[in-house]
Amino acid sequence: MKTLWQNCHAATMAQGVYAIIEDAAIVTQGEHIHWIGPRAELPAGDYPAVNDLKGAWVTPGLIDCHTHTVFGGNRSGEFEQRLQGVSYADIAAAGGGIASTVRATRAASEEELFASAAKRLKSLLRDGVTTVEIKSGYGLDLASERKILRVIRRLGAELPVCVRSTCLAAHALPPEYKDRADDYIEHICTVMLPALAAEGLVDAVDAFCEYLAFSPAQVERVFITAQQLGLPVKLHAEQLSSLHGSSLAARYQALSADHLEFMTEDDAIAMAASGTVAVLLPGAFYFLRETQLPPMDALRRHGVKIAVASDLNPGTSPALSVRLMLNMACTCFRMTPEEALAGVTIHAAQALGMARTHGSLEAGKVADFVAWHIDRPADLSYWLGGELEKRVVRHGVEID
Ligand code: DI6
Ligand code: FE
């Protein structure tokens, strides 16, 4: 059955720009967009269901392409300590930081992890998110990573959102492998990834390439294993220092390299050549009070596609709003509202390998869209948080 949605304007985001259609009409059929264009050109036909969008602006459903939504505990206590003058290094030496989240995550039941992650995910959904990527990476042993990945799958099954799962076993060194990083990488490649992939729990593989995490050589071993398993790769790269992880990611045709504050122009050239998306994470930049900006000019000049994501995690980006990330991308990174919106739609879809079916309003794509009661698309980057009046359509059906 065909459904007509009309009395709206559309920012279709095709080709990564607004590509506005004023006084648009959208015809959905089942889960897909059947036709979209100016209402004056609507094909004659029988539309048994007609929805009046009352002048709303329609955009693709938002896509948050980098989150760590599933974790135990939280670190607001550490945040408070740091503001009282305790250093990050002192906190880490006392067993805090990422290690404390790993302990809390290992101790939590699948049920507890699901309940806490569902609350956070619902918060993201209130911003019109219809697709989200969630990483493991706070378990760091086979059973705990499996537990997280199963929660990620269950979130996708039970909440009205398409969920992509990424295995980030190479996030940090677990305590039982202290001073044995190569052995842990070996364990990931020979035991964890093959088992988790065989169980159908993994859509992509990620790693943290950083002097305080894993070296490019170690990351490369993870990438080779992922490719043998037929899984696409992504990388946390150039967040705190320049190890050229983003160039390494490009060599492995990574879907994305993420963070990138310390990347070089040569890294940008390599990413442009391989079509690797630059995922910028303004929440982490802001929360860490980073001052090194990602090289926006080089990314633009070389035509690297830029996505924006929340990085929702307990240590460096406790961000529960994607629209707030749009504002931060504009204020912190000087992205335009148009670039920022492309960053949470079509370019985010590309960062997940889903651009053929998601991320823009085009005939043939999945009918995931949001009708916003706003004056113009820039309002999505303009307002700082809060909630905007909107209607969300997922797979052609309106959801609450
Ligand atoms: N980069 C980050 O900012 C987070 N992970 C990563 O790879 C930090 C995670 C944490 O501190 O819990
Ligand atoms: Fe991250």
Short mmCIF file of C-alpha atoms and ligand atoms in Angstrom, two decimals:
data_model
loop_
_atom_site.label_atom_id
_atom_site.label_comp_id
_atom_site.label_asym_id
_atom_site.label_seq_id
_atom_site.Cartn_x
_atom_site.Cartn_y
_atom_site.Cartn_z
CA MET A 1 0.00 0.00 0.00
CA LYS A 2 1.22 3.47 -0.86
CA THR A 3 1.21 6.28 1.71
CA LEU A 4 1.47 9.95 0.80
CA TRP A 5 3.21 12.46 3.06
CA GLN A 6 2.70 16.06 2.00
CA ASN A 7 2.53 19.70 3.00
CA CYS A 8 6.23 19.75 3.86
CA HIS A 9 9.65 20.82 2.67
CA ALA A 10 12.44 18.28 2.36
CA ALA A 11 16.18 18.54 2.97
CA THR A 12 16.95 15.30 1.15
CA MET A 13 20.73 15.34 1.86
CA ALA A 14 21.35 13.59 -1.45
CA GLN A 15 25.04 14.00 -2.40
CA GLY A 16 25.77 15.45 1.03
CA VAL A 17 24.04 18.83 0.58
CA TYR A 18 20.60 20.06 1.66
CA ALA A 19 19.22 19.38 -1.86
CA ILE A 20 16.01 21.09 -0.77
CA ILE A 21 12.64 20.34 -2.29
CA GLU A 22 10.13 23.05 -1.38
CA ASP A 23 6.51 22.00 -1.06
CA ALA A 24 7.54 18.37 -1.34
CA ALA A 25 5.57 15.15 -1.44
CA ILE A 26 6.88 11.77 -0.36
CA VAL A 27 5.27 8.48 -1.32
CA THR A 28 6.23 5.47 0.77
CA GLN A 29 5.42 1.90 -0.10
CA GLY A 30 6.00 -0.63 2.65
CA GLU A 31 9.38 0.12 4.21
CA HIS A 32 10.70 2.17 1.31
CA ILE A 33 10.49 5.57 -0.31
CA HIS A 34 8.69 5.00 -3.58
CA TRP A 35 8.77 8.56 -4.86
CA ILE A 36 9.89 11.99 -3.63
CA GLY A 37 9.70 15.32 -5.42
CA PRO A 38 7.82 18.61 -5.67
CA ARG A 39 4.14 18.11 -4.87
CA ALA A 40 3.25 19.69 -8.24
CA GLU A 41 4.92 16.71 -9.94
CA LEU A 42 3.31 14.00 -7.81
CA PRO A 43 2.40 11.09 -10.08
CA ALA A 44 -1.36 10.76 -10.42
CA GLY A 45 -2.63 7.74 -8.56
CA ASP A 46 -4.55 6.34 -5.70
CA TYR A 47 -3.13 7.20 -2.29
CA PRO A 48 -5.29 5.47 0.29
CA ALA A 49 -3.40 7.04 3.20
CA VAL A 50 -2.51 10.72 3.19
CA ASN A 51 -0.53 12.44 5.96
CA ASP A 52 -0.56 16.22 6.34
CA LEU A 53 2.85 17.25 7.73
CA LYS A 54 1.62 20.82 8.37
CA GLY A 55 4.55 22.65 6.84
CA ALA A 56 7.26 20.62 8.59
CA TRP A 57 10.82 20.21 7.34
CA VAL A 58 11.56 16.58 6.53
CA THR A 59 15.10 15.21 6.88
CA PRO A 60 16.45 11.68 6.77
CA GLY A 61 16.30 9.93 10.15
CA LEU A 62 19.44 10.87 12.06
CA ILE A 63 22.29 8.34 12.24
CA ASP A 64 24.67 8.26 15.21
CA CYS A 65 27.57 6.30 13.71
CA HIS A 66 29.91 6.07 16.74
CA THR A 67 28.72 5.25 20.26
CA HIS A 68 29.77 3.14 23.22
CA THR A 69 26.23 3.03 24.65
CA VAL A 70 26.59 -0.25 26.58
CA PHE A 71 28.64 0.00 29.78
CA GLY A 72 28.35 -0.53 33.51
CA GLY A 73 28.46 2.26 36.10
CA ASN A 74 29.38 5.79 35.14
CA ARG A 75 32.24 8.14 35.87
CA SER A 76 30.53 11.31 37.11
CA GLY A 77 32.41 10.80 40.39
CA GLU A 78 35.70 11.02 38.51
CA PHE A 79 34.45 14.08 36.67
CA GLU A 80 33.82 15.70 40.03
CA GLN A 81 37.25 14.64 41.35
CA ARG A 82 38.98 16.08 38.31
CA LEU A 83 37.24 19.39 38.84
CA GLN A 84 38.54 19.35 42.39
CA GLY A 85 42.08 19.08 41.04
CA VAL A 86 42.82 15.34 40.95
CA SER A 87 44.62 14.52 37.72
CA TYR A 88 43.48 11.97 35.17
CA ALA A 89 46.75 10.07 35.71
CA ASP A 90 46.16 9.92 39.48
CA ILE A 91 42.65 8.62 38.91
CA ALA A 92 43.92 5.99 36.50
CA ALA A 93 46.73 4.97 38.91
CA ALA A 94 44.09 4.46 41.60
CA GLY A 95 42.26 2.01 39.31
CA GLY A 96 39.85 4.55 37.87
CA GLY A 97 39.32 5.65 34.28
CA ILE A 98 38.58 3.08 31.63
CA ALA A 99 39.59 0.25 34.02
CA SER A 100 36.78 1.17 36.38
CA THR A 101 34.23 0.97 33.56
CA VAL A 102 35.63 -2.42 32.56
CA ARG A 103 35.21 -3.68 36.14
CA ALA A 104 31.65 -2.36 36.37
CA THR A 105 30.76 -3.78 32.96
CA ARG A 106 32.17 -7.21 33.77
CA ALA A 107 30.26 -7.24 37.06
CA ALA A 108 26.92 -6.24 35.50
CA SER A 109 24.40 -8.80 34.29
CA GLU A 110 23.14 -8.76 30.72
CA GLU A 111 19.81 -7.56 32.08
CA GLU A 112 21.40 -4.66 33.97
CA LEU A 113 23.46 -3.63 30.97
CA PHE A 114 20.38 -3.74 28.75
CA ALA A 115 18.33 -1.61 31.15
CA SER A 116 20.95 1.13 31.53
CA ALA A 117 21.85 1.20 27.82
CA ALA A 118 18.17 1.30 26.78
CA LYS A 119 17.70 4.48 28.83
CA ARG A 120 20.64 6.15 27.12
CA LEU A 121 19.56 4.96 23.71
CA LYS A 122 16.03 6.29 24.26
CA SER A 123 17.58 9.65 24.97
CA LEU A 124 19.38 9.56 21.60
CA LEU A 125 16.14 8.52 19.90
CA ARG A 126 14.37 11.62 21.24
CA ASP A 127 16.54 13.58 18.79
CA GLY A 128 15.15 11.75 15.77
CA VAL A 129 17.83 9.04 15.58
CA THR A 130 16.68 6.05 13.54
CA THR A 131 20.05 4.27 13.14
CA VAL A 132 22.83 3.91 15.68
CA GLU A 133 26.16 2.13 15.84
CA ILE A 134 27.16 0.69 19.21
CA LYS A 135 30.60 -0.67 20.07
CA SER A 136 31.64 -3.26 22.60
CA GLY A 137 35.00 -2.60 24.26
CA TYR A 138 34.37 -2.42 28.01
CA GLY A 139 34.44 -6.21 28.46
CA LEU A 140 37.89 -7.09 27.10
CA ASP A 141 37.47 -10.83 27.56
CA LEU A 142 35.47 -13.23 25.46
CA ALA A 143 32.55 -13.71 27.84
CA SER A 144 32.20 -10.01 28.65
CA GLU A 145 32.52 -8.81 25.06
CA ARG A 146 29.91 -11.42 24.09
CA LYS A 147 27.63 -10.14 26.84
CA ILE A 148 27.89 -6.57 25.53
CA LEU A 149 27.39 -7.58 21.90
CA ARG A 150 24.31 -9.62 22.83
CA VAL A 151 22.90 -6.56 24.61
CA ILE A 152 23.60 -4.51 21.46
CA ARG A 153 21.67 -7.02 19.34
CA ARG A 154 18.81 -7.01 21.86
CA LEU A 155 18.63 -3.20 21.82
CA GLY A 156 18.11 -3.39 18.06
CA ALA A 157 15.43 -6.04 18.46
CA GLU A 158 13.47 -4.26 21.20
CA LEU A 159 13.77 -0.55 20.44
CA PRO A 160 12.54 1.23 17.30
CA VAL A 161 15.99 1.84 15.85
CA CYS A 162 18.34 0.07 13.46
CA VAL A 163 21.43 -0.94 15.48
CA ARG A 164 24.83 -1.81 14.01
CA SER A 165 27.25 -3.62 16.29
CA THR A 166 31.00 -3.07 16.24
CA CYS A 167 33.49 -5.23 18.12
CA LEU A 168 36.04 -2.99 19.86
CA ALA A 169 37.88 -5.70 21.82
CA ALA A 170 41.09 -3.78 21.00
CA HIS A 171 39.95 -0.76 23.05
CA ALA A 172 42.28 -1.07 26.05
CA LEU A 173 44.57 -3.61 27.64
CA PRO A 174 42.69 -5.74 30.19
CA PRO A 175 44.43 -6.09 33.59
CA GLU A 176 45.13 -9.80 33.11
CA TYR A 177 47.29 -8.93 30.08
CA LYS A 178 49.28 -6.17 31.82
CA ASP A 179 52.53 -5.57 29.88
CA ARG A 180 51.49 -8.22 27.34
CA ALA A 181 49.70 -6.21 24.68
CA ASP A 182 50.89 -8.44 21.83
CA ASP A 183 49.50 -11.49 23.62
CA TYR A 184 46.12 -9.78 24.04
CA ILE A 185 46.06 -8.87 20.34
CA GLU A 186 46.88 -12.50 19.55
CA HIS A 187 43.98 -13.60 21.77
CA ILE A 188 41.63 -11.17 19.99
CA CYS A 189 42.70 -12.46 16.58
CA THR A 190 42.73 -16.18 17.29
CA VAL A 191 39.94 -16.56 19.84
CA MET A 192 37.65 -13.58 20.39
CA LEU A 193 36.95 -12.25 16.90
CA PRO A 194 36.49 -15.66 15.24
CA ALA A 195 34.09 -16.79 17.99
CA LEU A 196 32.06 -13.56 18.14
CA ALA A 197 31.85 -13.32 14.35
CA ALA A 198 30.71 -16.95 14.10
CA GLU A 199 27.93 -16.15 16.56
CA GLY A 200 26.69 -13.39 14.24
CA LEU A 201 27.29 -10.68 16.83
CA VAL A 202 29.65 -8.46 14.82
CA ASP A 203 28.94 -6.11 11.89
CA ALA A 204 32.33 -4.35 11.94
CA VAL A 205 35.64 -4.33 13.82
CA ASP A 206 37.21 -1.29 15.47
CA ALA A 207 40.40 -0.64 17.47
CA PHE A 208 41.94 2.22 19.46
CA CYS A 209 45.22 3.25 17.83
CA GLU A 210 47.00 5.44 20.35
CA TYR A 211 50.21 5.48 22.37
CA LEU A 212 48.18 4.63 25.49
CA ALA A 213 46.27 1.87 23.69
CA PHE A 214 47.48 -0.13 20.64
CA SER A 215 50.22 0.51 18.09
CA PRO A 216 49.64 0.65 14.32
CA ALA A 217 51.37 -2.75 14.01
CA GLN A 218 49.00 -4.28 16.56
CA VAL A 219 45.98 -2.66 14.91
CA GLU A 220 47.09 -4.06 11.56
CA ARG A 221 46.94 -7.60 12.93
CA VAL A 222 43.36 -6.97 14.05
CA PHE A 223 42.50 -5.56 10.60
CA ILE A 224 43.98 -8.59 8.82
CA THR A 225 41.90 -10.92 10.99
CA ALA A 226 38.76 -8.85 10.38
CA GLN A 227 39.31 -9.03 6.64
CA GLN A 228 39.81 -12.79 6.80
CA LEU A 229 36.47 -12.97 8.58
CA GLY A 230 34.87 -10.76 5.92
CA LEU A 231 34.19 -7.89 8.32
CA PRO A 232 34.71 -4.19 7.52
CA VAL A 233 37.01 -2.18 9.78
CA LYS A 234 36.97 1.23 11.47
CA LEU A 235 39.54 2.94 13.69
CA HIS A 236 39.85 5.35 16.61
CA ALA A 237 42.81 7.32 15.30
CA GLU A 238 44.74 10.52 15.92
CA GLN A 239 42.71 11.45 19.01
CA LEU A 240 45.62 12.34 21.28
CA SER A 241 48.68 12.01 19.05
CA SER A 242 49.67 11.39 15.45
CA LEU A 243 50.46 7.72 14.74
CA HIS A 244 48.95 7.85 11.22
CA GLY A 245 46.33 5.30 12.15
CA SER A 246 44.01 7.04 9.71
CA SER A 247 46.40 6.27 6.82
CA LEU A 248 46.60 2.67 8.03
CA ALA A 249 42.79 2.56 8.12
CA ALA A 250 42.70 3.88 4.55
CA ARG A 251 45.08 1.10 3.43
CA TYR A 252 42.51 -1.41 4.72
CA GLN A 253 39.60 0.41 3.03
CA ALA A 254 38.19 1.19 6.46
CA LEU A 255 34.64 2.49 6.53
CA SER A 256 35.79 5.29 8.79
CA ALA A 257 38.59 6.74 10.89
CA ASP A 258 37.28 8.55 13.95
CA HIS A 259 38.37 11.49 16.19
CA LEU A 260 41.28 12.74 13.97
CA GLU A 261 42.26 15.92 15.81
CA PHE A 262 45.96 15.12 15.22
CA MET A 263 45.74 13.83 11.63
CA THR A 264 47.95 15.25 8.88
CA GLU A 265 47.20 16.36 5.35
CA ASP A 266 48.78 13.15 4.01
CA ASP A 267 46.34 11.16 6.15
CA ALA A 268 43.48 13.15 4.59
CA ILE A 269 44.78 12.39 1.09
CA ALA A 270 44.93 8.67 1.89
CA MET A 271 41.41 8.69 3.34
CA ALA A 272 40.01 10.55 0.34
CA ALA A 273 41.55 7.98 -2.01
CA SER A 274 40.03 5.03 -0.15
CA GLY A 275 36.65 6.65 0.53
CA THR A 276 37.20 6.32 4.28
CA VAL A 277 34.83 8.66 6.13
CA ALA A 278 36.21 11.08 8.75
CA VAL A 279 33.99 10.74 11.84
CA LEU A 280 34.39 13.82 14.04
CA LEU A 281 33.40 13.59 17.70
CA PRO A 282 32.88 17.09 19.09
CA GLY A 283 31.54 15.78 22.42
CA ALA A 284 34.90 14.21 23.28
CA PHE A 285 36.76 17.30 22.04
CA TYR A 286 34.59 19.46 24.29
CA PHE A 287 34.58 17.21 27.36
CA LEU A 288 38.39 16.81 27.29
CA ARG A 289 38.79 20.55 26.65
CA GLU A 290 40.96 19.62 23.67
CA THR A 291 42.44 22.54 21.78
CA GLN A 292 43.89 20.77 18.72
CA LEU A 293 41.26 21.07 15.99
CA PRO A 294 40.80 18.42 13.30
CA PRO A 295 42.23 19.75 10.01
CA MET A 296 38.93 20.89 8.54
CA ASP A 297 40.51 22.67 5.57
CA ALA A 298 42.53 19.62 4.51
CA LEU A 299 39.50 17.35 4.88
CA ARG A 300 37.38 19.66 2.75
CA ARG A 301 40.11 20.36 0.18
CA HIS A 302 40.71 16.67 -0.46
CA GLY A 303 37.02 15.80 -0.47
CA VAL A 304 36.98 13.50 2.55
CA LYS A 305 33.38 12.83 3.60
CA ILE A 306 32.81 14.10 7.14
CA ALA A 307 30.43 12.50 9.64
CA VAL A 308 29.56 13.68 13.17
CA ALA A 309 28.70 11.38 16.07
CA SER A 310 28.11 11.44 19.82
CA ASP A 311 30.87 8.98 20.91
CA LEU A 312 28.49 8.39 23.85
CA ASN A 313 30.79 6.86 26.49
CA PRO A 314 31.34 7.26 30.24
CA GLY A 315 34.90 8.59 30.11
CA THR A 316 35.24 11.23 27.44
CA SER A 317 31.81 11.99 25.98
CA PRO A 318 28.77 11.39 28.18
CA ALA A 319 26.65 12.84 25.37
CA LEU A 320 22.96 11.96 25.26
CA SER A 321 21.96 14.27 22.41
CA VAL A 322 22.96 14.11 18.77
CA ARG A 323 21.54 17.57 18.09
CA LEU A 324 23.83 18.96 20.74
CA MET A 325 26.69 17.35 18.78
CA LEU A 326 25.51 19.22 15.66
CA ASN A 327 25.78 22.47 17.55
CA MET A 328 29.23 21.56 18.89
CA ALA A 329 30.41 20.54 15.40
CA CYS A 330 29.45 24.03 14.24
CA THR A 331 30.72 26.01 17.22
CA CYS A 332 33.89 23.97 17.95
CA PHE A 333 34.89 22.80 14.45
CA ARG A 334 33.30 25.59 12.39
CA MET A 335 31.30 23.13 10.32
CA THR A 336 28.30 24.64 8.60
CA PRO A 337 24.84 23.45 9.68
CA GLU A 338 24.56 21.85 6.23
CA GLU A 339 27.84 19.93 6.70
CA ALA A 340 26.79 18.95 10.22
CA LEU A 341 23.44 17.61 9.01
CA ALA A 342 25.17 15.65 6.24
CA GLY A 343 27.42 14.35 9.03
CA VAL A 344 24.51 12.70 10.86
CA THR A 345 22.70 11.52 7.73
CA ILE A 346 24.30 10.51 4.44
CA HIS A 347 27.93 10.60 5.56
CA ALA A 348 27.10 8.73 8.77
CA ALA A 349 25.37 6.11 6.63
CA GLN A 350 28.56 5.83 4.57
CA ALA A 351 30.60 5.44 7.78
CA LEU A 352 28.46 2.37 8.52
CA GLY A 353 28.53 0.98 4.98
CA MET A 354 24.79 1.69 4.67
CA ALA A 355 24.69 4.58 2.20
CA ARG A 356 22.98 2.54 -0.51
CA THR A 357 19.89 2.15 1.64
CA HIS A 358 20.00 4.89 4.31
CA GLY A 359 21.02 8.47 4.99
CA SER A 360 19.14 10.44 2.35
CA LEU A 361 15.60 10.91 1.07
CA GLU A 362 15.70 9.24 -2.31
CA ALA A 363 13.41 6.81 -4.12
CA GLY A 364 14.38 3.24 -3.31
CA LYS A 365 15.90 3.98 0.10
CA VAL A 366 14.46 2.88 3.41
CA ALA A 367 11.70 5.26 4.57
CA ASP A 368 13.34 6.51 7.76
CA PHE A 369 12.68 10.22 8.14
CA VAL A 370 11.84 12.97 10.60
CA ALA A 371 9.31 15.78 10.05
CA TRP A 372 10.55 18.67 12.20
CA HIS A 373 8.41 21.66 13.15
CA ILE A 374 11.23 24.14 12.61
CA ASP A 375 11.72 27.24 10.49
CA ARG A 376 14.69 25.98 8.50
CA PRO A 377 17.16 23.07 8.59
CA ALA A 378 19.81 25.15 10.41
CA ASP A 379 17.53 25.06 13.48
CA LEU A 380 18.74 21.49 14.04
CA SER A 381 22.25 22.79 14.75
CA TYR A 382 21.14 26.03 16.35
CA TRP A 383 19.17 25.00 19.42
CA LEU A 384 21.33 23.73 22.29
CA GLY A 385 19.66 20.52 23.35
CA GLY A 386 16.06 20.52 24.55
CA GLU A 387 13.44 18.73 22.53
CA LEU A 388 12.05 19.83 19.17
CA GLU A 389 8.51 19.07 18.09
CA LYS A 390 8.65 16.40 15.41
CA ARG A 391 7.19 13.23 13.94
CA VAL A 392 9.44 10.24 13.29
CA VAL A 393 8.77 7.71 10.53
CA ARG A 394 10.68 4.45 10.56
CA HIS A 395 10.41 1.84 7.81
CA GLY A 396 7.44 3.82 6.49
CA VAL A 397 5.52 3.75 9.78
CA GLU A 398 5.17 6.64 12.23
CA ILE A 399 6.57 5.87 15.70
CA ASP A 400 6.03 7.72 18.99
N1 DI6 B 1 38.48 7.11 22.83
C1 DI6 B 1 37.81 7.71 23.79
O1 DI6 B 1 37.69 8.89 23.91
C2 DI6 B 1 37.17 6.70 24.63
N2 DI6 B 1 37.61 5.50 24.00
C3 DI6 B 1 38.35 5.79 22.97
O2 DI6 B 1 38.82 4.94 22.26
C4 DI6 B 1 37.54 6.76 26.06
C5 DI6 B 1 36.80 5.71 26.78
C6 DI6 B 1 36.77 5.89 28.28
O3 DI6 B 1 37.52 6.68 28.86
O4 DI6 B 1 35.96 5.17 28.89
FE FE B 2 34.87 6.21 20.69
#
